[in-house]
PDB file of C-alpha atoms in Angstrom:
ATOM      1  CA  MET A   1     -19.421  21.402   0.044  1.00 80.00           C
ATOM      2  CA  SER A   2     -20.591  19.196  -2.820  1.00 91.00           C
ATOM      3  CA  ALA A   3     -18.297  17.015  -4.906  1.00 92.00           C
ATOM      4  CA  ALA A   4     -18.983  19.233  -7.912  1.00 93.00           C
ATOM      5  CA  GLU A   5     -17.901  22.313  -5.978  1.00 95.00           C
ATOM      6  CA  VAL A   6     -14.758  20.534  -4.787  1.00 94.00           C
ATOM      7  CA  ALA A   7     -13.857  19.414  -8.315  1.00 95.00           C
ATOM      8  CA  ALA A   8     -14.319  22.922  -9.675  1.00 95.00           C
ATOM      9  CA  ARG A   9     -12.307  24.518  -6.879  1.00 96.00           C
ATOM     10  CA  LEU A  10      -9.379  22.099  -6.978  1.00 96.00           C
ATOM     11  CA  THR A  11      -9.094  21.800 -10.756  1.00 95.00           C
ATOM     12  CA  GLY A  12     -10.054  25.344 -11.705  1.00 95.00           C
ATOM     13  CA  LEU A  13     -12.409  23.899 -14.338  1.00 95.00           C
ATOM     14  CA  GLU A  14     -16.163  24.056 -14.768  1.00 94.00           C
ATOM     15  CA  VAL A  15     -17.991  20.845 -13.863  1.00 95.00           C
ATOM     16  CA  VAL A  16     -20.407  19.645 -16.539  1.00 94.00           C
ATOM     17  CA  ARG A  17     -22.058  16.872 -14.535  1.00 94.00           C
ATOM     18  CA  THR A  18     -21.405  14.320 -11.806  1.00 94.00           C
ATOM     19  CA  ARG A  19     -22.182  10.656 -11.266  1.00 94.00           C
ATOM     20  CA  SER A  20     -21.800   8.184  -8.407  1.00 90.00           C
ATOM     21  CA  SER A  21     -19.243   5.396  -8.601  1.00 81.00           C
ATOM     22  CA  GLY A  22     -19.443   3.211  -5.510  1.00 79.00           C
ATOM     23  CA  SER A  23     -18.391   5.319  -2.533  1.00 80.00           C
ATOM     24  CA  LEU A  24     -16.816   7.947  -4.795  1.00 88.00           C
ATOM     25  CA  VAL A  25     -18.177  10.679  -7.036  1.00 93.00           C
ATOM     26  CA  GLU A  26     -16.955  11.249 -10.571  1.00 95.00           C
ATOM     27  CA  ALA A  27     -17.161  14.664 -12.193  1.00 95.00           C
ATOM     28  CA  GLU A  28     -16.908  15.594 -15.849  1.00 96.00           C
ATOM     29  CA  VAL A  29     -14.748  18.661 -16.490  1.00 95.00           C
ATOM     30  CA  ALA A  30     -13.563  20.242 -19.715  1.00 91.00           C
ATOM     31  CA  ASP A  31     -10.817  17.682 -20.359  1.00 90.00           C
ATOM     32  CA  GLY A  32     -12.613  14.518 -19.197  1.00 93.00           C
ATOM     33  CA  TRP A  33     -13.695  12.753 -16.042  1.00 95.00           C
ATOM     34  CA  VAL A  34     -12.096  13.069 -12.619  1.00 97.00           C
ATOM     35  CA  VAL A  35     -12.690  11.253  -9.335  1.00 96.00           C
ATOM     36  CA  VAL A  36     -13.555  13.238  -6.208  1.00 96.00           C
ATOM     37  CA  LYS A  37     -12.481  11.520  -2.996  1.00 95.00           C
ATOM     38  CA  HIS A  38     -13.279  12.677   0.534  1.00 93.00           C
ATOM     39  CA  ALA A  39     -10.357  11.712   2.772  1.00 92.00           C
ATOM     40  CA  PRO A  40     -10.262  13.922   5.887  1.00 92.00           C
ATOM     41  CA  GLY A  41      -6.827  13.791   7.457  1.00 88.00           C
ATOM     42  CA  ALA A  42      -5.456  11.448   4.797  1.00 94.00           C
ATOM     43  CA  ALA A  43      -5.668  13.471   1.605  1.00 96.00           C
ATOM     44  CA  VAL A  44      -2.283  15.173   2.007  1.00 96.00           C
ATOM     45  CA  ALA A  45      -0.506  11.871   2.683  1.00 96.00           C
ATOM     46  CA  GLU A  46      -2.156  10.179  -0.288  1.00 97.00           C
ATOM     47  CA  ALA A  47      -1.337  13.024  -2.660  1.00 97.00           C
ATOM     48  CA  ALA A  48       2.287  13.096  -1.512  1.00 98.00           C
ATOM     49  CA  GLY A  49       2.526   9.328  -1.899  1.00 98.00           C
ATOM     50  CA  LEU A  50       1.100   9.332  -5.399  1.00 98.00           C
ATOM     51  CA  ARG A  51       3.459  12.055  -6.525  1.00 98.00           C
ATOM     52  CA  TRP A  52       6.487  10.313  -4.964  1.00 98.00           C
ATOM     53  CA  LEU A  53       5.643   7.064  -6.706  1.00 98.00           C
ATOM     54  CA  ALA A  54       5.020   8.847  -9.998  1.00 98.00           C
ATOM     55  CA  SER A  55       8.355  10.655  -9.782  1.00 98.00           C
ATOM     56  CA  ALA A  56      10.158   7.317 -10.140  1.00 98.00           C
ATOM     57  CA  ASP A  57       8.746   7.065 -13.689  1.00 97.00           C
ATOM     58  CA  ALA A  58       8.455   3.310 -13.199  1.00 98.00           C
ATOM     59  CA  VAL A  59       4.779   2.254 -12.931  1.00 97.00           C
ATOM     60  CA  PRO A  60       1.865   4.439 -14.066  1.00 97.00           C
ATOM     61  CA  VAL A  61       0.204   6.079 -11.071  1.00 98.00           C
ATOM     62  CA  VAL A  62      -3.156   7.845 -11.022  1.00 98.00           C
ATOM     63  CA  GLY A  63      -2.679  11.564 -11.536  1.00 97.00           C
ATOM     64  CA  VAL A  64      -3.436  14.080  -8.794  1.00 97.00           C
ATOM     65  CA  ARG A  65      -5.481  16.995 -10.158  1.00 97.00           C
ATOM     66  CA  GLY A  66      -5.768  18.814  -6.848  1.00 96.00           C
ATOM     67  CA  PHE A  67      -6.068  18.299  -3.093  1.00 96.00           C
ATOM     68  CA  ASP A  68      -6.489  19.984   0.254  1.00 95.00           C
ATOM     69  CA  ASP A  69      -6.670  18.738   3.840  1.00 94.00           C
ATOM     70  CA  GLU A  70      -9.916  16.838   3.213  1.00 95.00           C
ATOM     71  CA  TRP A  71     -10.329  16.232  -0.500  1.00 96.00           C
ATOM     72  CA  LEU A  72      -8.513  14.690  -3.459  1.00 96.00           C
ATOM     73  CA  VAL A  73      -9.352  15.081  -7.120  1.00 97.00           C
ATOM     74  CA  LEU A  74      -7.760  12.363  -9.222  1.00 98.00           C
ATOM     75  CA  ASP A  75      -7.707  11.379 -12.862  1.00 97.00           C
ATOM     76  CA  HIS A  76     -10.366   8.867 -13.853  1.00 96.00           C
ATOM     77  CA  VAL A  77      -8.935   5.469 -14.806  1.00 95.00           C
ATOM     78  CA  VAL A  78     -10.743   3.285 -17.349  1.00 95.00           C
ATOM     79  CA  SER A  79     -10.443  -0.402 -16.464  1.00 94.00           C
ATOM     80  CA  ALA A  80      -9.626  -3.215 -18.870  1.00 97.00           C
ATOM     81  CA  ARG A  81      -9.059  -6.956 -18.676  1.00 97.00           C
ATOM     82  CA  PRO A  82      -5.770  -8.090 -17.060  1.00 97.00           C
ATOM     83  CA  THR A  83      -3.297  -9.625 -19.502  1.00 97.00           C
ATOM     84  CA  VAL A  84      -0.061 -11.560 -19.168  1.00 98.00           C
ATOM     85  CA  ALA A  85       1.782  -8.856 -21.088  1.00 98.00           C
ATOM     86  CA  ALA A  86       0.517  -6.174 -18.699  1.00 98.00           C
ATOM     87  CA  ALA A  87       1.486  -8.310 -15.695  1.00 98.00           C
ATOM     88  CA  ARG A  88       5.031  -8.728 -17.002  1.00 98.00           C
ATOM     89  CA  SER A  89       5.319  -5.020 -17.677  1.00 98.00           C
ATOM     90  CA  PHE A  90       4.034  -4.350 -14.158  1.00 98.00           C
ATOM     91  CA  GLY A  91       6.680  -6.668 -12.701  1.00 98.00           C
ATOM     92  CA  LEU A  92       9.457  -4.834 -14.501  1.00 98.00           C
ATOM     93  CA  GLY A  93       8.025  -1.466 -13.483  1.00 98.00           C
ATOM     94  CA  LEU A  94       7.585  -2.469  -9.845  1.00 98.00           C
ATOM     95  CA  ALA A  95      11.253  -3.495  -9.732  1.00 98.00           C
ATOM     96  CA  ARG A  96      12.204  -0.033 -11.002  1.00 98.00           C
ATOM     97  CA  LEU A  97       9.889   1.634  -8.497  1.00 98.00           C
ATOM     98  CA  HIS A  98      11.445  -0.221  -5.577  1.00 98.00           C
ATOM     99  CA  ALA A  99      14.948   0.516  -6.876  1.00 98.00           C
ATOM    100  CA  ALA A 100      14.154   4.253  -6.857  1.00 98.00           C
ATOM    101  CA  GLY A 101      14.692   3.913  -3.129  1.00 98.00           C
ATOM    102  CA  ALA A 102      13.935   5.954  -0.040  1.00 98.00           C
ATOM    103  CA  PRO A 103      16.102   7.820   2.473  1.00 97.00           C
ATOM    104  CA  ALA A 104      15.360   5.356   5.280  1.00 98.00           C
ATOM    105  CA  PHE A 105      12.983   2.661   6.412  1.00 98.00           C
ATOM    106  CA  GLY A 106       9.785   4.445   7.379  1.00 98.00           C
ATOM    107  CA  SER A 107      10.614   7.679   5.576  1.00 98.00           C
ATOM    108  CA  PRO A 108       7.500   9.500   4.331  1.00 97.00           C
ATOM    109  CA  PRO A 109       7.209  10.837   0.796  1.00 97.00           C
ATOM    110  CA  PRO A 110       8.495  14.394   0.318  1.00 96.00           C
ATOM    111  CA  GLY A 111       5.838  16.716   1.665  1.00 94.00           C
ATOM    112  CA  GLY A 112       4.002  13.832   3.300  1.00 95.00           C
ATOM    113  CA  PRO A 113       3.182  13.772   7.013  1.00 95.00           C
ATOM    114  CA  VAL A 114       4.817  11.542   9.577  1.00 96.00           C
ATOM    115  CA  GLU A 115       1.362  10.662  10.898  1.00 95.00           C
ATOM    116  CA  ALA A 116      -0.072   9.039   7.774  1.00 96.00           C
ATOM    117  CA  TRP A 117      -2.581   6.312   6.956  1.00 96.00           C
ATOM    118  CA  ILE A 118      -2.967   2.855   5.472  1.00 96.00           C
ATOM    119  CA  GLY A 119      -6.576   2.600   4.394  1.00 91.00           C
ATOM    120  CA  ARG A 120      -8.553   3.864   7.383  1.00 91.00           C
ATOM    121  CA  ALA A 121      -5.865   2.932   9.909  1.00 94.00           C
ATOM    122  CA  PRO A 122      -3.249   5.408  11.147  1.00 95.00           C
ATOM    123  CA  MET A 123       0.351   4.629  10.132  1.00 97.00           C
ATOM    124  CA  ALA A 124       3.352   6.475  11.589  1.00 96.00           C
ATOM    125  CA  ASN A 125       6.246   7.102   9.214  1.00 97.00           C
ATOM    126  CA  VAL A 126       8.975   7.076  11.846  1.00 97.00           C
ATOM    127  CA  THR A 127      12.384   6.211  10.412  1.00 97.00           C
ATOM    128  CA  GLY A 128      14.811   3.486  11.385  1.00 97.00           C
ATOM    129  CA  ALA A 129      18.197   2.267  10.188  1.00 94.00           C
ATOM    130  CA  GLU A 130      17.750  -1.508  10.461  1.00 97.00           C
ATOM    131  CA  TRP A 131      14.712  -3.094   8.848  1.00 98.00           C
ATOM    132  CA  PRO A 132      13.985  -5.963  11.316  1.00 98.00           C
ATOM    133  CA  ARG A 133      13.905  -3.667  14.337  1.00 98.00           C
ATOM    134  CA  TRP A 134      12.035  -0.911  12.499  1.00 98.00           C
ATOM    135  CA  TYR A 135       9.456  -3.389  11.160  1.00 98.00           C
ATOM    136  CA  ALA A 136       8.833  -4.781  14.636  1.00 98.00           C
ATOM    137  CA  GLU A 137       8.625  -1.404  16.380  1.00 98.00           C
ATOM    138  CA  GLN A 138       6.802   0.656  13.759  1.00 97.00           C
ATOM    139  CA  ARG A 139       4.712  -1.794  11.748  1.00 98.00           C
ATOM    140  CA  VAL A 140       3.913  -4.920  13.795  1.00 98.00           C
ATOM    141  CA  LEU A 141       3.775  -4.079  17.506  1.00 98.00           C
ATOM    142  CA  PRO A 142       1.715  -0.858  17.188  1.00 97.00           C
ATOM    143  CA  TYR A 143      -1.058  -2.841  15.491  1.00 98.00           C
ATOM    144  CA  VAL A 144      -0.798  -5.660  17.992  1.00 98.00           C
ATOM    145  CA  ARG A 145      -1.460  -3.077  20.716  1.00 97.00           C
ATOM    146  CA  ARG A 146      -4.377  -1.623  18.773  1.00 97.00           C
ATOM    147  CA  ALA A 147      -5.806  -5.105  18.217  1.00 97.00           C
ATOM    148  CA  VAL A 148      -5.578  -5.877  21.941  1.00 97.00           C
ATOM    149  CA  ASP A 149      -7.198  -2.543  22.807  1.00 97.00           C
ATOM    150  CA  GLY A 150      -9.948  -3.304  20.292  1.00 96.00           C
ATOM    151  CA  GLY A 151     -10.589  -6.759  21.739  1.00 97.00           C
ATOM    152  CA  VAL A 152      -9.595  -8.789  18.669  1.00 97.00           C
ATOM    153  CA  LEU A 153      -6.417 -10.168  20.317  1.00 97.00           C
ATOM    154  CA  ASP A 154      -5.874 -11.137  23.953  1.00 96.00           C
ATOM    155  CA  GLY A 155      -2.731 -10.725  26.018  1.00 93.00           C
ATOM    156  CA  GLY A 156      -1.516 -14.267  25.434  1.00 96.00           C
ATOM    157  CA  GLU A 157      -1.903 -13.891  21.699  1.00 97.00           C
ATOM    158  CA  ALA A 158      -0.021 -10.588  21.818  1.00 97.00           C
ATOM    159  CA  GLY A 159       2.857 -12.561  23.327  1.00 97.00           C
ATOM    160  CA  VAL A 160       3.031 -14.685  20.166  1.00 98.00           C
ATOM    161  CA  PHE A 161       3.753 -11.568  18.133  1.00 98.00           C
ATOM    162  CA  GLU A 162       6.281 -10.308  20.654  1.00 98.00           C
ATOM    163  CA  ARG A 163       8.198 -13.611  20.440  1.00 98.00           C
ATOM    164  CA  ALA A 164       8.023 -13.509  16.658  1.00 98.00           C
ATOM    165  CA  CYS A 165       9.381  -9.952  16.637  1.00 98.00           C
ATOM    166  CA  SER A 166      12.390 -11.079  18.681  1.00 97.00           C
ATOM    167  CA  LEU A 167      13.294 -13.402  15.797  1.00 98.00           C
ATOM    168  CA  PHE A 168      12.985 -10.922  12.942  1.00 98.00           C
ATOM    169  CA  ALA A 169      16.724 -10.251  12.688  1.00 97.00           C
ATOM    170  CA  SER A 170      17.429 -13.959  12.221  1.00 97.00           C
ATOM    171  CA  VAL A 171      14.681 -14.662   9.662  1.00 97.00           C
ATOM    172  CA  ALA A 172      14.629 -11.442   7.603  1.00 97.00           C
ATOM    173  CA  GLY A 173      17.201 -12.579   5.057  1.00 97.00           C
ATOM    174  CA  PRO A 174      20.061 -10.476   3.702  1.00 97.00           C
ATOM    175  CA  ALA A 175      20.022  -6.781   4.467  1.00 97.00           C
ATOM    176  CA  GLU A 176      18.620  -4.619   1.670  1.00 97.00           C
ATOM    177  CA  PRO A 177      18.465  -0.843   1.177  1.00 97.00           C
ATOM    178  CA  PRO A 178      15.152   0.936   1.748  1.00 98.00           C
ATOM    179  CA  ALA A 179      12.823   0.535  -1.233  1.00 98.00           C
ATOM    180  CA  ARG A 180      10.212   2.992  -2.441  1.00 98.00           C
ATOM    181  CA  LEU A 181       7.044   1.114  -1.496  1.00 98.00           C
ATOM    182  CA  HIS A 182       3.461   1.550  -2.587  1.00 98.00           C
ATOM    183  CA  GLY A 183       2.721   0.236   0.884  1.00 98.00           C
ATOM    184  CA  ASP A 184      -0.864  -0.970   0.367  1.00 98.00           C
ATOM    185  CA  LEU A 185      -0.370  -3.095  -2.715  1.00 98.00           C
ATOM    186  CA  TRP A 186      -3.391  -5.340  -2.696  1.00 96.00           C
ATOM    187  CA  ASN A 187      -5.224  -6.170  -5.903  1.00 94.00           C
ATOM    188  CA  GLY A 188      -7.872  -3.490  -5.385  1.00 94.00           C
ATOM    189  CA  ASN A 189      -5.191  -0.831  -5.695  1.00 97.00           C
ATOM    190  CA  VAL A 190      -3.784  -2.339  -8.902  1.00 97.00           C
ATOM    191  CA  LEU A 191      -5.984  -1.098 -11.742  1.00 97.00           C
ATOM    192  CA  TRP A 192      -5.689  -2.854 -15.090  1.00 98.00           C
ATOM    193  CA  THR A 193      -6.108  -0.591 -18.093  1.00 97.00           C
ATOM    194  CA  ALA A 194      -5.690  -0.876 -21.852  1.00 96.00           C
ATOM    195  CA  ASP A 195      -2.182   0.579 -21.375  1.00 95.00           C
ATOM    196  CA  GLY A 196      -1.193  -1.680 -18.473  1.00 96.00           C
ATOM    197  CA  VAL A 197      -1.347  -1.357 -14.703  1.00 98.00           C
ATOM    198  CA  CYS A 198      -2.082   1.931 -12.933  1.00 98.00           C
ATOM    199  CA  LEU A 199      -1.591   2.200  -9.157  1.00 98.00           C
ATOM    200  CA  ILE A 200      -3.949   3.986  -6.754  1.00 97.00           C
ATOM    201  CA  ASP A 201      -4.423   4.502  -2.988  1.00 97.00           C
ATOM    202  CA  PRO A 202      -0.860   4.106  -1.700  1.00 98.00           C
ATOM    203  CA  ALA A 203       0.433   4.126   1.849  1.00 98.00           C
ATOM    204  CA  ALA A 204       3.820   5.050   0.444  1.00 98.00           C
ATOM    205  CA  HIS A 205       6.957   4.932   2.591  1.00 98.00           C
ATOM    206  CA  GLY A 206      10.465   3.537   2.646  1.00 98.00           C
ATOM    207  CA  GLY A 207      10.407  -0.167   3.416  1.00 98.00           C
ATOM    208  CA  HIS A 208      11.500  -3.640   2.376  1.00 98.00           C
ATOM    209  CA  ARG A 209      10.555  -4.492  -1.203  1.00 98.00           C
ATOM    210  CA  GLU A 210       9.350  -7.968  -0.196  1.00 98.00           C
ATOM    211  CA  THR A 211       6.511  -6.324   1.765  1.00 98.00           C
ATOM    212  CA  ASP A 212       4.822  -5.086  -1.413  1.00 98.00           C
ATOM    213  CA  LEU A 213       5.201  -8.530  -2.982  1.00 98.00           C
ATOM    214  CA  ALA A 214       3.824 -10.261   0.117  1.00 97.00           C
ATOM    215  CA  MET A 215       0.714  -8.099  -0.008  1.00 97.00           C
ATOM    216  CA  LEU A 216       0.124  -9.084  -3.628  1.00 97.00           C
ATOM    217  CA  HIS A 217       0.354 -12.723  -2.506  1.00 96.00           C
ATOM    218  CA  LEU A 218      -2.001 -12.183   0.419  1.00 93.00           C
ATOM    219  CA  PHE A 219      -4.937 -10.828  -1.545  1.00 87.00           C
ATOM    220  CA  GLY A 220      -4.164 -12.270  -4.980  1.00 90.00           C
ATOM    221  CA  CYS A 221      -3.318 -10.621  -8.260  1.00 94.00           C
ATOM    222  CA  PRO A 222      -4.053 -11.731 -11.830  1.00 97.00           C
ATOM    223  CA  HIS A 223      -1.076 -13.387 -13.520  1.00 97.00           C
ATOM    224  CA  LEU A 224       0.933 -13.034 -10.299  1.00 98.00           C
ATOM    225  CA  GLU A 225       3.582 -15.611 -11.196  1.00 97.00           C
ATOM    226  CA  GLU A 226       4.257 -13.948 -14.551  1.00 98.00           C
ATOM    227  CA  MET A 227       4.574 -10.607 -12.784  1.00 98.00           C
ATOM    228  CA  LEU A 228       6.985 -12.053 -10.219  1.00 98.00           C
ATOM    229  CA  ALA A 229       9.098 -13.736 -12.876  1.00 98.00           C
ATOM    230  CA  ALA A 230       9.509 -10.421 -14.677  1.00 98.00           C
ATOM    231  CA  TYR A 231      10.315  -8.656 -11.401  1.00 98.00           C
ATOM    232  CA  ASP A 232      12.933 -11.265 -10.489  1.00 98.00           C
ATOM    233  CA  SER A 233      14.525 -11.047 -13.918  1.00 98.00           C
ATOM    234  CA  ALA A 234      15.033  -7.302 -13.461  1.00 98.00           C
ATOM    235  CA  ALA A 235      15.874  -7.242  -9.738  1.00 98.00           C
ATOM    236  CA  PRO A 236      16.643 -10.756  -8.470  1.00 98.00           C
ATOM    237  CA  LEU A 237      15.084 -11.496  -5.114  1.00 98.00           C
ATOM    238  CA  ALA A 238      17.233 -12.843  -2.288  1.00 97.00           C
ATOM    239  CA  ALA A 239      17.227 -16.595  -1.790  1.00 97.00           C
ATOM    240  CA  GLY A 240      14.414 -17.815   0.427  1.00 97.00           C
ATOM    241  CA  TRP A 241      12.112 -14.879  -0.220  1.00 97.00           C
ATOM    242  CA  ARG A 242       9.040 -17.090  -0.541  1.00 97.00           C
ATOM    243  CA  ALA A 243       9.675 -18.448   2.957  1.00 96.00           C
ATOM    244  CA  ARG A 244       9.589 -14.857   4.220  1.00 98.00           C
ATOM    245  CA  VAL A 245       6.160 -14.053   2.798  1.00 97.00           C
ATOM    246  CA  ALA A 246       4.472 -14.749   6.157  1.00 97.00           C
ATOM    247  CA  LEU A 247       6.877 -12.342   7.883  1.00 98.00           C
ATOM    248  CA  HIS A 248       5.966  -9.523   5.514  1.00 98.00           C
ATOM    249  CA  GLN A 249       2.248 -10.331   5.688  1.00 98.00           C
ATOM    250  CA  LEU A 250       2.121  -9.672   9.419  1.00 98.00           C
ATOM    251  CA  PHE A 251       1.745  -5.939   8.833  1.00 97.00           C
ATOM    252  CA  PRO A 252      -1.218  -5.980   6.427  1.00 97.00           C
ATOM    253  CA  LEU A 253      -2.929  -8.776   8.344  1.00 98.00           C
ATOM    254  CA  LEU A 254      -2.704  -6.854  11.612  1.00 98.00           C
ATOM    255  CA  VAL A 255      -3.971  -3.683   9.935  1.00 97.00           C
ATOM    256  CA  HIS A 256      -6.942  -5.674   8.667  1.00 97.00           C
ATOM    257  CA  ALA A 257      -7.473  -7.187  12.110  1.00 97.00           C
ATOM    258  CA  VAL A 258      -7.684  -3.681  13.578  1.00 97.00           C
ATOM    259  CA  LEU A 259     -10.077  -2.520  10.859  1.00 97.00           C
ATOM    260  CA  PHE A 260     -12.175  -5.618  10.212  1.00 96.00           C
ATOM    261  CA  GLY A 261     -11.935  -7.937  13.167  1.00 95.00           C
ATOM    262  CA  ARG A 262     -11.134 -11.384  14.460  1.00 95.00           C
ATOM    263  CA  SER A 263     -10.835 -13.399  11.251  1.00 96.00           C
ATOM    264  CA  TYR A 264      -7.781 -11.397  10.198  1.00 97.00           C
ATOM    265  CA  ALA A 265      -6.357 -11.646  13.715  1.00 97.00           C
ATOM    266  CA  VAL A 266      -6.480 -15.433  13.376  1.00 97.00           C
ATOM    267  CA  GLN A 267      -4.624 -15.239  10.058  1.00 97.00           C
ATOM    268  CA  ALA A 268      -2.023 -12.920  11.584  1.00 98.00           C
ATOM    269  CA  LEU A 269      -1.503 -15.337  14.472  1.00 98.00           C
ATOM    270  CA  ALA A 270      -0.954 -18.187  12.023  1.00 97.00           C
ATOM    271  CA  ALA A 271       1.642 -16.115  10.145  1.00 97.00           C
ATOM    272  CA  ALA A 272       3.415 -15.210  13.409  1.00 98.00           C
ATOM    273  CA  ARG A 273       3.502 -18.840  14.514  1.00 97.00           C
ATOM    274  CA  GLU A 274       5.191 -19.801  11.240  1.00 95.00           C
ATOM    275  CA  LEU A 275       8.176 -17.808  12.436  1.00 95.00           C
ATOM    276  CA  LEU A 276       8.467 -19.492  15.861  1.00 92.00           C
TER     277      LEU A 276
END
């Protein structure tokens, strides 16, 4: 089925024309442009995540026009230059999003599957009561095993992560309630528009709010310090949070090691060794 046919079927609108935009296709319908995304197996999770984030009414999130098991049709977002004002507004909004909460660590969005995705990597939304143990068992060690199976980590290196995981309870800082996370908050999923930031492509779940912030640090974000200052003014971060950035970066680094290879495995090892 063509992208035009998908857009027409899922929006119920006639498609005027289509155009390519990187790996995606954009379609013009009666009320403007939409983005047609082929995401077999992941479309339902992404749609549920976007709607869960949007329901917090905290940070603008790309609108879902329609979806099925393989396809998503999303609103088209027009990019603009990042500004300090937009970064501060994003920081305040992200604090509200996290405060909207989740039922448990690892909880999926309502209507979202337990077997979900982060990018092209599978991600299980299995719940847990205590963040350090849940983070070790559901976010770090599964990707260590995948990295070993894929040949980007060896057995000795896997032991570094296992020792680091045994220390999570002592280095995780004060206990916090589950936050409503975007879950894949790197700069590519933070779109800057004339009206401020708009979020796309989540791996939404209940987690620790510092994980979203650590991912922004890992891959960079325009005006990051201004954004963090605004966030902290609205929802003060626990003392020592900057020292915990490496802990929270283990998850995205290991995901990238599984997807993209050895260079990210080396970075993940360095982050794990910071905890030993």
